[in-house]
Short mmCIF file of C-alpha atoms in Angstrom, two decimals:
data_model
loop_
_atom_site.label_atom_id
_atom_site.label_comp_id
_atom_site.label_asym_id
_atom_site.label_seq_id
_atom_site.Cartn_x
_atom_site.Cartn_y
_atom_site.Cartn_z
CA MET A 1 -43.79 33.73 13.36
CA SER A 2 -40.55 31.97 12.91
CA SER A 3 -39.68 29.60 10.15
CA ALA A 4 -37.70 26.56 11.08
CA PRO A 5 -35.65 24.46 8.89
CA PRO A 6 -36.94 21.83 7.25
CA PRO A 7 -36.03 18.43 8.83
CA GLY A 8 -33.16 17.13 7.75
CA PRO A 9 -32.59 13.54 6.15
CA GLY A 10 -33.13 10.84 8.86
CA PRO A 11 -30.85 7.88 9.98
CA HIS A 12 -31.45 5.54 7.89
CA GLN A 13 -31.89 7.99 4.47
CA PRO A 14 -28.84 9.29 2.63
CA PRO A 15 -28.80 13.10 2.17
CA PRO A 16 -29.96 14.60 -1.39
CA GLY A 17 -27.38 15.71 -3.65
CA PRO A 18 -24.72 14.02 -5.75
CA ALA A 19 -25.32 10.19 -5.61
CA SER A 20 -22.82 8.32 -2.75
CA ALA A 21 -19.46 6.81 -4.14
CA ASP A 22 -20.92 3.26 -3.99
CA SER A 23 -23.42 4.17 -6.78
CA VAL A 24 -20.69 6.03 -8.52
CA GLN A 25 -18.10 3.29 -8.91
CA PRO A 26 -19.55 -0.24 -10.83
CA SER A 27 -18.98 -3.66 -9.78
CA ARG A 28 -16.97 -6.15 -11.75
CA THR A 29 -20.42 -7.28 -12.98
CA GLU A 30 -21.82 -3.97 -13.29
CA ALA A 31 -21.95 -2.68 -17.16
CA GLY A 32 -22.37 0.89 -18.89
CA PRO A 33 -25.57 2.67 -19.99
CA ASP A 34 -25.40 1.35 -22.95
CA GLY A 35 -25.07 -2.43 -21.97
CA VAL A 36 -21.32 -2.67 -22.66
CA PRO A 37 -19.10 -3.65 -19.45
CA TYR A 38 -16.77 -1.50 -18.41
CA PRO A 39 -13.10 -2.20 -19.48
CA PHE A 40 -11.62 -1.82 -16.14
CA ALA A 41 -13.51 -4.47 -14.81
CA GLU A 42 -12.71 -6.94 -17.14
CA VAL A 43 -9.01 -6.46 -16.68
CA GLN A 44 -9.92 -6.30 -12.83
CA ALA A 45 -11.17 -10.24 -12.91
CA SER A 46 -8.72 -10.80 -15.68
CA GLY A 47 -5.79 -13.30 -14.63
CA GLU A 48 -3.15 -11.30 -15.52
CA PHE A 49 -4.43 -8.65 -12.82
CA ALA A 50 -4.33 -11.24 -10.34
CA GLU A 51 -0.92 -12.06 -11.11
CA LEU A 52 -0.01 -8.29 -10.75
CA ARG A 53 -1.98 -8.37 -7.42
CA HIS A 54 -0.07 -11.41 -6.28
CA ALA A 55 3.14 -9.97 -7.51
CA HIS A 56 2.30 -6.91 -5.43
CA ARG A 57 1.71 -8.10 -2.15
CA SER A 58 3.97 -11.14 -1.80
CA PHE A 59 6.76 -8.32 -1.44
CA ALA A 60 4.74 -5.72 -0.12
CA PHE A 61 2.81 -7.27 2.69
CA PRO A 62 5.80 -9.25 4.19
CA LEU A 63 8.20 -7.01 4.13
CA THR A 64 5.82 -4.15 5.40
CA VAL A 65 4.90 -6.56 8.93
CA ALA A 66 8.81 -7.09 9.10
CA PHE A 67 9.86 -3.57 9.16
CA ILE A 68 6.85 -2.63 11.18
CA ALA A 69 8.51 -5.62 13.44
CA TRP A 70 12.03 -3.87 13.23
CA TYR A 71 10.61 -0.44 14.22
CA LEU A 72 8.59 -1.65 17.20
CA GLY A 73 11.79 -3.62 18.60
CA TYR A 74 13.76 -0.74 18.29
CA VAL A 75 11.35 1.43 20.15
CA LEU A 76 10.37 -1.23 23.01
CA LEU A 77 14.01 -1.55 23.44
CA SER A 78 14.34 2.18 24.05
CA SER A 79 11.69 2.21 26.26
CA TYR A 80 12.49 -0.95 28.60
CA ALA A 81 15.91 -2.13 28.07
CA GLY A 82 17.94 1.42 28.79
CA GLY A 83 20.88 -0.44 29.69
CA PHE A 84 21.26 -2.59 27.02
CA MET A 85 20.77 0.40 24.10
CA ALA A 86 22.92 2.46 26.70
CA LEU A 87 26.09 -0.40 26.03
CA LYS A 88 29.15 1.73 23.84
CA VAL A 89 30.02 -0.32 21.22
CA LEU A 90 32.72 2.31 20.21
CA GLY A 91 34.21 5.46 21.95
CA HIS A 92 30.94 7.26 22.87
CA ILE A 93 28.97 5.24 20.05
CA ASN A 94 26.28 2.93 21.88
CA VAL A 95 23.56 0.49 20.73
CA ALA A 96 21.18 2.87 20.84
CA LEU A 97 22.58 5.03 18.29
CA VAL A 98 23.59 1.90 16.09
CA LEU A 99 20.07 0.86 15.54
CA GLY A 100 18.53 3.93 15.05
CA LEU A 101 20.98 4.83 12.32
CA ALA A 102 20.07 1.21 10.89
CA GLN A 103 16.26 2.30 10.68
CA PHE A 104 17.64 4.70 8.10
CA LEU A 105 19.92 2.06 6.35
CA THR A 106 16.91 -0.36 5.93
CA THR A 107 14.59 2.14 4.61
CA PHE A 108 17.01 2.89 2.38
CA LEU A 109 17.53 -0.97 1.34
CA ILE A 110 13.79 -1.37 1.30
CA ALA A 111 13.07 1.20 -1.09
CA TRP A 112 15.91 0.47 -3.77
CA TRP A 113 15.10 -3.60 -3.43
CA TYR A 114 11.17 -2.59 -4.21
CA SER A 115 12.49 -0.39 -6.99
CA ARG A 116 14.03 -3.48 -8.45
CA HIS A 117 11.46 -5.86 -7.51
CA ALA A 118 8.81 -3.10 -9.41
CA ALA A 119 10.83 -2.71 -12.25
CA ALA A 120 11.23 -6.44 -12.68
CA ARG A 121 7.92 -8.33 -11.67
CA ILE A 122 5.41 -5.46 -11.82
CA ASP A 123 6.28 -2.83 -14.43
CA PRO A 124 6.28 -4.91 -16.88
CA ARG A 125 2.92 -7.20 -16.31
CA ALA A 126 1.26 -3.25 -15.46
CA GLN A 127 2.77 -1.82 -18.87
CA VAL A 128 0.83 -4.76 -20.58
CA ILE A 129 -2.54 -4.40 -18.95
CA LYS A 130 -2.61 -0.58 -19.49
CA LYS A 131 -1.53 -1.35 -22.92
CA ARG A 132 -4.46 -3.35 -23.73
CA LEU A 133 -6.75 -1.46 -21.88
CA GLU A 134 -5.45 1.48 -23.94
CA GLY A 135 -6.19 0.09 -27.03
CA ASP A 136 -9.73 -0.29 -26.29
CA ALA A 137 -10.59 3.32 -26.12
#
C-alpha cells in the first residue's frame, strides 16, 4: 500500500506557511497591535509626502517617456531609414554614429540633470520627513 502525498491547497486557498505579503504590509489606516497607528502610514498620508512624490514624478515620468521615445526613434531610424542613417556628416562619420553617440550624451545629461533636481527639490523634503519620522522612534 503506497501512501499518497496529502493534497495541496486548492485554487482558492492560500498555501500554508507565513502570511502573504498583503497581510504583512499595513494599509494607510491600519494600526499596530497596540492600537497605535504606524508612523509611516501617517507620513504617507501627509501633504508633505504628496509634495515629495509630485516633485519626483513631475520630473522623472516626462523625462523617462521622452528618453524612451528618443531611443525608439533611433532604433526605428536604424531599422527603416538606412539611407538617411548612412548619410555622411563629416568624412567617414555618418548620421547613425552621431545619433548613437548622442544617446550616450543624453543619458549622462539626464543623470546630471536629475541629480541637480534631486539635490534641490527632493532631498531637502525627504530629509524633513525622515527627521520627523525618526524623531518619533
